CSV table of C-alpha atoms in Angstrom, one decimal:
chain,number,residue,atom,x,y,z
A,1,UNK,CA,-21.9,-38.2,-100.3
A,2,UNK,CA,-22.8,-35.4,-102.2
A,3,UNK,CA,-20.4,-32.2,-103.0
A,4,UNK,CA,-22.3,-30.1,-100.5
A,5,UNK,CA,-22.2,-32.4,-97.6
A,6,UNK,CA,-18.6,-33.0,-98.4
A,7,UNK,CA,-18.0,-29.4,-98.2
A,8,UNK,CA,-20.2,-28.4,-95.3
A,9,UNK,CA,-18.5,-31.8,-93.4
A,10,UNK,CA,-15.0,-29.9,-94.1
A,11,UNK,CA,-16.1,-26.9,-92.9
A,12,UNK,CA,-17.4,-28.5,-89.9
A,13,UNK,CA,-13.6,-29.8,-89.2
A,14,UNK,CA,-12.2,-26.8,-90.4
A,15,UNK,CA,-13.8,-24.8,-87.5
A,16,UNK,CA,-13.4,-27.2,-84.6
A,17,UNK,CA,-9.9,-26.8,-85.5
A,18,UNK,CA,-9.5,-23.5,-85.6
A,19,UNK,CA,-11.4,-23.3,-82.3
A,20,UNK,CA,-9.4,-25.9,-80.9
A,21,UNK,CA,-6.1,-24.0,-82.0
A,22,UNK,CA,-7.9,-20.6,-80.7
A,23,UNK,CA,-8.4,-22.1,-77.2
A,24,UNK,CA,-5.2,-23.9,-77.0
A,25,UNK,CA,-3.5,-20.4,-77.9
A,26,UNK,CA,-5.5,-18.9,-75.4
A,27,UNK,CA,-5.0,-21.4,-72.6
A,28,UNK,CA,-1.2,-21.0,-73.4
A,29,UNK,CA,-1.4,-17.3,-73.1
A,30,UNK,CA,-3.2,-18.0,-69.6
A,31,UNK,CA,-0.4,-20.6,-68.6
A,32,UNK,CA,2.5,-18.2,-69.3
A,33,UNK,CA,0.9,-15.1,-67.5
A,34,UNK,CA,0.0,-17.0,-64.5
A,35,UNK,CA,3.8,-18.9,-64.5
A,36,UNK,CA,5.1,-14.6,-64.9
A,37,UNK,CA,2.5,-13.2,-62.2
A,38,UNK,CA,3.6,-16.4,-59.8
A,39,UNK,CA,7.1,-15.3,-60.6
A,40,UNK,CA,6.9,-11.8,-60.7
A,41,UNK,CA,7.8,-9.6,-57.9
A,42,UNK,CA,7.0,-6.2,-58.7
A,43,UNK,CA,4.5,-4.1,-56.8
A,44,UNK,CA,1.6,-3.1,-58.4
A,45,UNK,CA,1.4,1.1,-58.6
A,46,UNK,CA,-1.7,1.0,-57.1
A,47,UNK,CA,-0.3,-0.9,-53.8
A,48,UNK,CA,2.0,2.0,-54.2
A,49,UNK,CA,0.1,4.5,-53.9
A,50,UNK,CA,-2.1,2.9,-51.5
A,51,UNK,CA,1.1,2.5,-49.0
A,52,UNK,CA,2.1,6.4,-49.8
A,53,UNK,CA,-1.2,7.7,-48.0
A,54,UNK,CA,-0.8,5.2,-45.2
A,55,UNK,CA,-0.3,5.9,-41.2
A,56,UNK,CA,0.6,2.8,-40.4
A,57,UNK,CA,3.7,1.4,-40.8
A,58,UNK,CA,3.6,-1.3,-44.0
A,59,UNK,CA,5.5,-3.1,-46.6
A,60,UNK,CA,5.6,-5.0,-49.2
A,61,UNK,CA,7.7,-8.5,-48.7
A,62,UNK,CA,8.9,-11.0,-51.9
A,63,UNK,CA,9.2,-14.8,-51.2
A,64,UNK,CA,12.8,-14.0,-50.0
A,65,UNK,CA,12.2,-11.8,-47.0
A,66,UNK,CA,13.1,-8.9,-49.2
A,67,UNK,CA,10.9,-5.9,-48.2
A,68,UNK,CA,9.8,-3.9,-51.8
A,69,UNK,CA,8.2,-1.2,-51.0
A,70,UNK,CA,7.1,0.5,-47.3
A,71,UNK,CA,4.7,3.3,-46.3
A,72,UNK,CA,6.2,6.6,-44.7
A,73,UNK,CA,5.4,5.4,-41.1
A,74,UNK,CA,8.2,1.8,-41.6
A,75,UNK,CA,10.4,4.0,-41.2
A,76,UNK,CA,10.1,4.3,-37.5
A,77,UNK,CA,10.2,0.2,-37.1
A,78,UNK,CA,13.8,0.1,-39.1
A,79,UNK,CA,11.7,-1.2,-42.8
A,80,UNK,CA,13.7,-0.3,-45.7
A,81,UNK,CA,13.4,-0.9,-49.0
A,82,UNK,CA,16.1,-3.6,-50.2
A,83,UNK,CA,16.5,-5.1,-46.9
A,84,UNK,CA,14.8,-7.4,-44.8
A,85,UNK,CA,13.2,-7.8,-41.8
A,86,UNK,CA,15.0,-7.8,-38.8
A,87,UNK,CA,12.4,-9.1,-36.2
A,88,UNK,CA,12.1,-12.5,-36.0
A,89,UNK,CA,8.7,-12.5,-35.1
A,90,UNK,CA,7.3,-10.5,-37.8
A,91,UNK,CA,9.2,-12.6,-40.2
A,92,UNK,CA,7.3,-15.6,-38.8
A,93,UNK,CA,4.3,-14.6,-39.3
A,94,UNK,CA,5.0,-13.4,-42.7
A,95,UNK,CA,5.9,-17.1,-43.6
A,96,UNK,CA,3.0,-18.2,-41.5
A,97,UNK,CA,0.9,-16.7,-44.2
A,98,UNK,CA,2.8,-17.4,-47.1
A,99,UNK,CA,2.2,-21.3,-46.3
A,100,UNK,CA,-1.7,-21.3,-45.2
A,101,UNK,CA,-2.5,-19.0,-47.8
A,102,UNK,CA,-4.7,-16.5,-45.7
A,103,UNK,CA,-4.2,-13.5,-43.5
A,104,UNK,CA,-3.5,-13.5,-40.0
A,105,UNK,CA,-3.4,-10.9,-37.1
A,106,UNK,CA,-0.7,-11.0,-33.7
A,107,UNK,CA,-0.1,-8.9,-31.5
A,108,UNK,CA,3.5,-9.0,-30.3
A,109,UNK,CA,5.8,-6.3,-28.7
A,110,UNK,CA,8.5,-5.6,-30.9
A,111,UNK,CA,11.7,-3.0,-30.2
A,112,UNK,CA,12.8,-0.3,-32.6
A,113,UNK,CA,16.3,0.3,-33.7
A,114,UNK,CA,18.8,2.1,-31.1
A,115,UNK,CA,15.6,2.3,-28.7
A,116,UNK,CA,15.6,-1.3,-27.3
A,117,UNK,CA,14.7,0.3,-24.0
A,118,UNK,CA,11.3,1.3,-25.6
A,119,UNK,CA,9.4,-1.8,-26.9
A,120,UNK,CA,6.3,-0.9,-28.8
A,121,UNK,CA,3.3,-3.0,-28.4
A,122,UNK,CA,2.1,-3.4,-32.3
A,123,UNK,CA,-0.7,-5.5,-34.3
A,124,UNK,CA,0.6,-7.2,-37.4
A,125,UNK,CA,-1.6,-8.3,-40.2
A,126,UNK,CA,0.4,-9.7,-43.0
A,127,UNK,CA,-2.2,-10.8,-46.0
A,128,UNK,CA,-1.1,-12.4,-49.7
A,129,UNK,CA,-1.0,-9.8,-51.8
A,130,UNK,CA,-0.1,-11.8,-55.1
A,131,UNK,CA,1.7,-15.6,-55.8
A,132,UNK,CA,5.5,-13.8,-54.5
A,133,UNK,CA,4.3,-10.9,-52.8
A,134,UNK,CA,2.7,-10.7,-49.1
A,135,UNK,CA,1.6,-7.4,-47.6
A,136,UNK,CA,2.0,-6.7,-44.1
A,137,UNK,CA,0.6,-4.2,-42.0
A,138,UNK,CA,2.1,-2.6,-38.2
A,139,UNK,CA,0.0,-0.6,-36.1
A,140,UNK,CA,1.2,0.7,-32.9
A,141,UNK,CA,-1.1,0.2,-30.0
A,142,UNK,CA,1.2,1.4,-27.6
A,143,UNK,CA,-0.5,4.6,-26.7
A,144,UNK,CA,-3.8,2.8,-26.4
A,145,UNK,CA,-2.4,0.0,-23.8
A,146,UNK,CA,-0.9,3.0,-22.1
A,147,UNK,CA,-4.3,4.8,-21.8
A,148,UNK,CA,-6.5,2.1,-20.9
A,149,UNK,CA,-3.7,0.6,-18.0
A,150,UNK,CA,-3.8,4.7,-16.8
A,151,UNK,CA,-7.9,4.5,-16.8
A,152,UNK,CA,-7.3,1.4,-15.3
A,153,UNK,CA,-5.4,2.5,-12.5
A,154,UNK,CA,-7.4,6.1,-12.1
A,155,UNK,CA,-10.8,4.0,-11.0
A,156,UNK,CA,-8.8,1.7,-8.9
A,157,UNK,CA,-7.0,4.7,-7.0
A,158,UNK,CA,-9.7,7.1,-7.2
A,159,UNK,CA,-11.9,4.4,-5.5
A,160,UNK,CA,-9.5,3.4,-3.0
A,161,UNK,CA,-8.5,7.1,-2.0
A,162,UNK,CA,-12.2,8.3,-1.3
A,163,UNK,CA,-13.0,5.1,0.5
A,164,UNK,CA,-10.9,6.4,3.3
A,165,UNK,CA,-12.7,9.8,3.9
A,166,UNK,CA,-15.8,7.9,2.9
A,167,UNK,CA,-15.7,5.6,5.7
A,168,UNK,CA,-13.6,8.0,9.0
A,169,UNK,CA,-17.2,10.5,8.0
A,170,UNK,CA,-19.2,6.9,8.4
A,171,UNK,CA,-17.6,6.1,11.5
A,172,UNK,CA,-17.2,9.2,13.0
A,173,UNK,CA,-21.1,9.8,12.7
A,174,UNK,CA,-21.9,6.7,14.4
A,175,UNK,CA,-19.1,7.8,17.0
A,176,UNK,CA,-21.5,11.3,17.7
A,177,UNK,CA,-24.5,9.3,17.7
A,178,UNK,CA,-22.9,7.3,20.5
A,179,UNK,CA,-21.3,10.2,22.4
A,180,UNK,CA,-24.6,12.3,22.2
A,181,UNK,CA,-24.5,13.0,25.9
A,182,UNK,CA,-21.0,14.0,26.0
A,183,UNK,CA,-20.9,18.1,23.8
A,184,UNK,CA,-16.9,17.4,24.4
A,185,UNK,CA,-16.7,14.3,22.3
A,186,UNK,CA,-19.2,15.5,19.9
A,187,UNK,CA,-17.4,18.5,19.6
A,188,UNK,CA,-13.9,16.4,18.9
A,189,UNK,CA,-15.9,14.6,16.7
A,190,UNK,CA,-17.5,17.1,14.5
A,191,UNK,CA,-13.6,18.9,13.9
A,192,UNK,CA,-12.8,15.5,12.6
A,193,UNK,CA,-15.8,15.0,10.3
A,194,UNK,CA,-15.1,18.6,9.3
A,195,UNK,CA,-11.5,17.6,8.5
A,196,UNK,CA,-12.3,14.4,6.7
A,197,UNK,CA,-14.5,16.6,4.7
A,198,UNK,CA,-12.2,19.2,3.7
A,199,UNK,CA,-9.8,16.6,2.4
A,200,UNK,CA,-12.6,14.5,0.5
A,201,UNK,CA,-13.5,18.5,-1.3
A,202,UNK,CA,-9.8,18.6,-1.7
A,203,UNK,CA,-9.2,14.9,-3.4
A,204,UNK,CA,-12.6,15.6,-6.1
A,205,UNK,CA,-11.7,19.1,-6.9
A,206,UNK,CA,-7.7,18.0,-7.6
A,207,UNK,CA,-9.6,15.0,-9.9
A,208,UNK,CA,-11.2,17.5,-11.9
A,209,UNK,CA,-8.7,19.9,-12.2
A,210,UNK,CA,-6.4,17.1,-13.6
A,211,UNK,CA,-9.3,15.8,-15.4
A,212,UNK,CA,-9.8,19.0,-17.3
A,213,UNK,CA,-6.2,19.3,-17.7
A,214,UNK,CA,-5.9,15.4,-19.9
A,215,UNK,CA,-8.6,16.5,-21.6
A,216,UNK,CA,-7.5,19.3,-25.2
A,217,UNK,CA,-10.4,21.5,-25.4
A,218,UNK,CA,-9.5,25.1,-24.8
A,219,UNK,CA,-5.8,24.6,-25.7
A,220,UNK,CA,-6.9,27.1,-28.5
A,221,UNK,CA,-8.2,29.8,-26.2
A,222,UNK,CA,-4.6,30.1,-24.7
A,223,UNK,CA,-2.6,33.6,-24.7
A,224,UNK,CA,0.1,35.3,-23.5
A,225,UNK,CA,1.1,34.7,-20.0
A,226,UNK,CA,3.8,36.7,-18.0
A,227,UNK,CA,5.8,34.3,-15.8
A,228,UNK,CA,7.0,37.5,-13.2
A,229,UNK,CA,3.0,37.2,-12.5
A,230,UNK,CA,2.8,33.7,-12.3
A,231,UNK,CA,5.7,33.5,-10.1
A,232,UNK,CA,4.4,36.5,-8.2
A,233,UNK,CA,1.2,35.0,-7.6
A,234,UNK,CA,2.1,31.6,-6.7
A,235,UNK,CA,4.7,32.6,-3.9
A,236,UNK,CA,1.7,35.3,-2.4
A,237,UNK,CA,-0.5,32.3,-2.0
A,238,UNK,CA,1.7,30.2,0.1
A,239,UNK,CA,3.2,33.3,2.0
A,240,UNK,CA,0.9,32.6,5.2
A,241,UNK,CA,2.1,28.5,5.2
A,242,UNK,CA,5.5,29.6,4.8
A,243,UNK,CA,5.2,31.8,7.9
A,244,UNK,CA,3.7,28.8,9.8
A,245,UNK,CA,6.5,26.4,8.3
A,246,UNK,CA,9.5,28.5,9.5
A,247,UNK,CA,10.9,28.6,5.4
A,248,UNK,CA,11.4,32.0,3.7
A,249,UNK,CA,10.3,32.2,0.2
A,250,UNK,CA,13.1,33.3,-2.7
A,251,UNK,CA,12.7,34.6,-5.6
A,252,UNK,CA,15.4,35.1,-8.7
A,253,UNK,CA,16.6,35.3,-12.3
A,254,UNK,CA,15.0,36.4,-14.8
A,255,UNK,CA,12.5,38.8,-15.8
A,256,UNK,CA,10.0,39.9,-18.4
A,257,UNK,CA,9.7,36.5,-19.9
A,258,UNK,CA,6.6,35.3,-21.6
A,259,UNK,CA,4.9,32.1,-22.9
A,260,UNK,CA,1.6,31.3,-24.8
A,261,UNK,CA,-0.7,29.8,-21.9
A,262,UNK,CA,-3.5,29.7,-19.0
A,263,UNK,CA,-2.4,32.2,-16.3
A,264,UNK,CA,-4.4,29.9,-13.7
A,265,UNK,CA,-3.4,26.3,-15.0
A,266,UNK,CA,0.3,27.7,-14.8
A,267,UNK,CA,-0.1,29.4,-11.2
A,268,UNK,CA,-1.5,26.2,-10.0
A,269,UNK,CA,1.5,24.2,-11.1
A,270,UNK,CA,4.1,26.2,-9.8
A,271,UNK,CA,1.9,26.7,-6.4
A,272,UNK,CA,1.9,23.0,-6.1
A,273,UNK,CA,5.8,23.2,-6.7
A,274,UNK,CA,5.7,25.8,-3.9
A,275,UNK,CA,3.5,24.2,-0.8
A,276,UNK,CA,5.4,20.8,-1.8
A,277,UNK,CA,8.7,22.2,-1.7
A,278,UNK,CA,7.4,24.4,1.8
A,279,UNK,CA,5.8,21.0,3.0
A,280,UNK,CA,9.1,19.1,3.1
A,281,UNK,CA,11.3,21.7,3.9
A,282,UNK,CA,12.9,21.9,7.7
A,283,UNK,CA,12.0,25.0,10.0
A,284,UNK,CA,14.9,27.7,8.7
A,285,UNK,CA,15.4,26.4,5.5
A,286,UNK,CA,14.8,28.5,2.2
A,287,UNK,CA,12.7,27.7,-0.8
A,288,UNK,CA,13.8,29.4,-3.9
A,289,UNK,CA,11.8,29.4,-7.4
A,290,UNK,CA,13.9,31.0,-10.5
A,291,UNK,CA,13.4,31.9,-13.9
A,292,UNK,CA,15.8,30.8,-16.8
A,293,UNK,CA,16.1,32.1,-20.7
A,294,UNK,CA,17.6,29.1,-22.5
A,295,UNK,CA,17.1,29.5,-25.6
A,296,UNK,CA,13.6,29.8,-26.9
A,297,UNK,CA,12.3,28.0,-23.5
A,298,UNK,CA,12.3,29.2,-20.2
A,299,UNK,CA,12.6,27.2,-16.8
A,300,UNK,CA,11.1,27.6,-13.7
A,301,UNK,CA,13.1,25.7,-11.3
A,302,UNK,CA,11.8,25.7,-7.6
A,303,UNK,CA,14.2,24.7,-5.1
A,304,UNK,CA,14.1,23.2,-1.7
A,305,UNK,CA,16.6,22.1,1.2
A,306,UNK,CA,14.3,19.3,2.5
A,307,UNK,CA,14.5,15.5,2.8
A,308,UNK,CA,15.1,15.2,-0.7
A,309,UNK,CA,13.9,12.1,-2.8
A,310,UNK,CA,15.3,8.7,-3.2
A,311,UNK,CA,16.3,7.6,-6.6
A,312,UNK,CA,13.3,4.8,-7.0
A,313,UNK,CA,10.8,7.4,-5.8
A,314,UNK,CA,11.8,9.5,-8.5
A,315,UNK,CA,10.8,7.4,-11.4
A,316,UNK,CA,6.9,7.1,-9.8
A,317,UNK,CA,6.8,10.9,-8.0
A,318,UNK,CA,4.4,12.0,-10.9
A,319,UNK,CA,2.2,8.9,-11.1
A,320,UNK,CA,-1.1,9.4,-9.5
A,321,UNK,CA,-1.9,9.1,-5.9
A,322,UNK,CA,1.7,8.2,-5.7
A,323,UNK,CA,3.3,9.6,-2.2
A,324,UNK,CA,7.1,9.5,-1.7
A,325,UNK,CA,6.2,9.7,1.7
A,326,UNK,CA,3.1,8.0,2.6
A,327,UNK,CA,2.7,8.6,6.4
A,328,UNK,CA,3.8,12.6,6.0
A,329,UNK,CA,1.2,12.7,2.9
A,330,UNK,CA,-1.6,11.5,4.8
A,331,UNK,CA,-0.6,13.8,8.1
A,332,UNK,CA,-0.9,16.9,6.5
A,333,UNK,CA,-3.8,16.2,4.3
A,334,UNK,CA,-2.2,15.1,0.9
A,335,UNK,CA,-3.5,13.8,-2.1
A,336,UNK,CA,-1.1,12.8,-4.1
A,337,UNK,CA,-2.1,14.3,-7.3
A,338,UNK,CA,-0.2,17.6,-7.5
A,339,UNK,CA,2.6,16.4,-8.9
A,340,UNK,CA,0.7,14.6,-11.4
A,341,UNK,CA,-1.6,18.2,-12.5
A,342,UNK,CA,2.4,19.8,-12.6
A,343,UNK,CA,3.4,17.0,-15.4
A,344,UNK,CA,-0.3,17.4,-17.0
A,345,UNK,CA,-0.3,21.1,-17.0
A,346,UNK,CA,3.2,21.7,-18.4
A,347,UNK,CA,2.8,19.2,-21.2
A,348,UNK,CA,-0.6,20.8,-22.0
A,349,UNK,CA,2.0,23.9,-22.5
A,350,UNK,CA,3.9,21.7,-24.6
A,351,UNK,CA,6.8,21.7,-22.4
A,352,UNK,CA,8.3,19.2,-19.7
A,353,UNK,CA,9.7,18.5,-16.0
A,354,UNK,CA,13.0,17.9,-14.6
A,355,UNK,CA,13.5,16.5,-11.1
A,356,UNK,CA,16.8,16.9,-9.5
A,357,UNK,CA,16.8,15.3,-5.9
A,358,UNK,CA,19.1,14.0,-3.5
A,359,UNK,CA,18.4,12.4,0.1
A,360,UNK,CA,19.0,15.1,2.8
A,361,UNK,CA,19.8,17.6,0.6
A,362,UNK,CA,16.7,18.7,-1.2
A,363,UNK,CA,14.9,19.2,-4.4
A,364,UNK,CA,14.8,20.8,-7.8
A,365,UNK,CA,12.0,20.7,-9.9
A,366,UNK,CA,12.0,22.8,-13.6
A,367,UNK,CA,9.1,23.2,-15.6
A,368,UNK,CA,10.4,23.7,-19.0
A,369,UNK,CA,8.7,25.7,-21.3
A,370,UNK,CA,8.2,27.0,-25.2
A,371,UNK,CA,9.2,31.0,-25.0
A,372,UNK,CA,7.1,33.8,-26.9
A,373,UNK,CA,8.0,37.2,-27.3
A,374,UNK,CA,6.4,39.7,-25.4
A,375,UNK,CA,2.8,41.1,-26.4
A,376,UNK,CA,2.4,44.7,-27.6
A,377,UNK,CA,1.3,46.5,-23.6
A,378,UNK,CA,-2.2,47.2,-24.8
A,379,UNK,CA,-2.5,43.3,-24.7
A,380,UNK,CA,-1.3,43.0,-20.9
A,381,UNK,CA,-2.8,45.7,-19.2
A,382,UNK,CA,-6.3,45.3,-17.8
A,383,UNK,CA,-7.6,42.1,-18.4
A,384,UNK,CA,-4.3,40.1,-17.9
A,385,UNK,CA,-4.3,42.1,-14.2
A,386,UNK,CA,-7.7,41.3,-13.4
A,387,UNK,CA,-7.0,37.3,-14.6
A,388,UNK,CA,-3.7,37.4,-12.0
A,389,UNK,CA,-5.8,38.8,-9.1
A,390,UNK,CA,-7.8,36.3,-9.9
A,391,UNK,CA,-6.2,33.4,-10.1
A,392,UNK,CA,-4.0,34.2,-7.1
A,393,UNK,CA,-6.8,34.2,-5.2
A,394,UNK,CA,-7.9,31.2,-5.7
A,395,UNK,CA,-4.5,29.5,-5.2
A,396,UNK,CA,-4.5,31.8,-2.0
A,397,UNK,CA,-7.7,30.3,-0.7
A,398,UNK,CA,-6.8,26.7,-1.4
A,399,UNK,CA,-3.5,27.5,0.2
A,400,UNK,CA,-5.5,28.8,3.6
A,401,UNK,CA,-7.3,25.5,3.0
A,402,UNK,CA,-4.2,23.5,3.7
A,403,UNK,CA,-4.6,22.1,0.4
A,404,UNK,CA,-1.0,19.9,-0.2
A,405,UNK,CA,-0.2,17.9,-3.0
């Protein structure tokens, strides 16, 4: 063998063992930062940041159970950093993933801490986010179960409730048709179509006025709203069934107090306070309806001496179509949905209701509210007048109407 060959054969070798060395080096580097990823448990910055601009409630869990890092929302679900999880369930699922190596999704009702009387219906998704770390993801569905049991239940009533006037204007008709030759019973007849009529108008014109009220637009087009003319104009329009009732109308406390609003959504809700409170009042009785400063809310508490309200009524009273007194309700012409525009319209205001009730001894209910200051006068002169008049006379003609919640 020639000098060249011997030297081009030792360069041959030479190189195949560097490369050899090269990729054993290589694969060594490899093996030692896969054995430090696979025991690493720190959170990469970008997770970080990722979990920072998060709504949901998420974290960041190690091997151990020991939750690393958490978005703003865990908060609400008891997730903190250097602890672990305290639901069961949500650590099962964790481990779930950890040993099939792929995400998976439950939905599970989990409680909060110090509000075990509030579970929260939640989806989890826990996925692997490295070797030691899994990532895991609560959303709270809550509000959406809520909503779609409420649509749920607002076909199924609304159906049910205009199937009765529905079907007395069906039957009645046929009963004229029969009774053709007889102008008394047509006549009887015909007051009762009229009725059942009146209280079908009554039932689709409370469904969109609660309707309008669920729904936000023109929460932005509110303004200041006087309560001495809300109250005024409330008691005016139930002055003539007050007569016919036997109950004298009250009014106290105090005065010149505002709040940012709708002048007719308001009147309506007190009015339906009002011809409930007159409704279920005895012949000699009083209904009183105060104002109250507290702070930077004021209440409007109307009071009654009636039958009062038993305590498991007063859990459903503002459901829909929900009638403490079924027989009474459906007597004078009731639809069950005035105390349900009240709730609607006062959290539209961004305030809430209090019910105080006992059996034979009557009622209390308080719509609390946010307080304003009062407007300069140029801002409650003309146009807030004409809006009162206005507004009272609708409630006044729906009060004429024997329209009773």
């Amino acid at each position: 063998m020639t000098t060249p060959q011997i030297a081009l054969l030792a360069l041959a070798v030479g190189l195949a063992i560097g490369i050899g060395l090269a990729a054993l080096v290589f694969w060594a580097y490899r093996a030692r930062a896969k054995v430090v990823e696979e025991s690493s448990t720190r959170v990469p910055q970008g997770t970080v940041d990722v979990l920072e601009s998060m709504d949901d409630a998420a974290c960041v869990i190690d091997s151990s159970g020991l939750v690393l890092a958490i978005s703003h929302a865990a908060a609400r679900f008891g997730i903190e950093v250097g602890a672990t999880l305290d639901n069961p369930e949500l650590r099962e699922l964790v481990r779930t993933v950890r040993s099939i190596g792929a995400s998976s999704t439950e939905t599970m009702r989990i409680t909060r801490p110090g509000v075990s009387l509030d579970p929260r219906l939640v989806s989890a998704r826990a996925s692997e986010l490295a070797a030691r770390l899994t990532l895991l993801i609560i959303r709270d569905v809550t509000e959406q179960e809520r909503l779609d049991q409420m649509r749920r239940d607002f076909v199924a009533n609304t159906s049910h409730e205009l199937k009765t006037p529905v079907g007395a204007v069906s039957l009645l008709a046929e009963a004229i048709e029969s009774a053709a030759d007889d102008p008394a019973q047509v006549r009887i007849f015909a007051s009762r179509i009229s009725a059942e009529a009146a209280r079908l108008g009554q039932l689709t014109g409370r469904i969109m006025s609660l309707s309008r009220l669920q729904t936000a637009d023109g929460a932005n087009d509110f303004g200041p709203v006087a309560i001495d003319e809300v109250v005024a104009a409330s008691i005016e329009a139930h002055a003539v069934q007050a007569d016919s009732a036997g109950v004298e109308l009250m009014r106290g406390g105090d005065r010149g107090v505002f709040v940012r609003g709708d002048l007719q959504i308001l009147i309506e809700a007190v009015g339906n306070l009002v011809a409930n409170a007159i409704l279920y009042s005895p012949t000699g009785s009083r209904v009183g309806v105060g104002v109250k400063i507290e702070g930077e809310t004021v209440e409007i508490a109307v009071s009654d001496q009636g039958i009062g309200i038993s305590e498991s009524d007063r859990e459903r009273i503002f459901e829909r179509f929900y009638r403490a007194d079924e027989a009474r309700s459906r007597r004078t012409g009731g639809t069950g949905l005035g105390l349900s525009i009240v709730k609607h319209a006062t959290q539209r205001h961004g305030g809430e209701v209090r019910v105080w009730s006992r059996p034979s001894r009557g009622s209390t209910f308080t719509m609390v509210l946010p307080r304003i200051d009062a407007p300069m006068p140029e801002t409650t002169d003309r146009k807030t007048k004409k809006r009162a008049k206005k507004a009272a006379k609708a409630a006044a003609v729906r009060a004429r109407n024997g329209e009773t919640v």
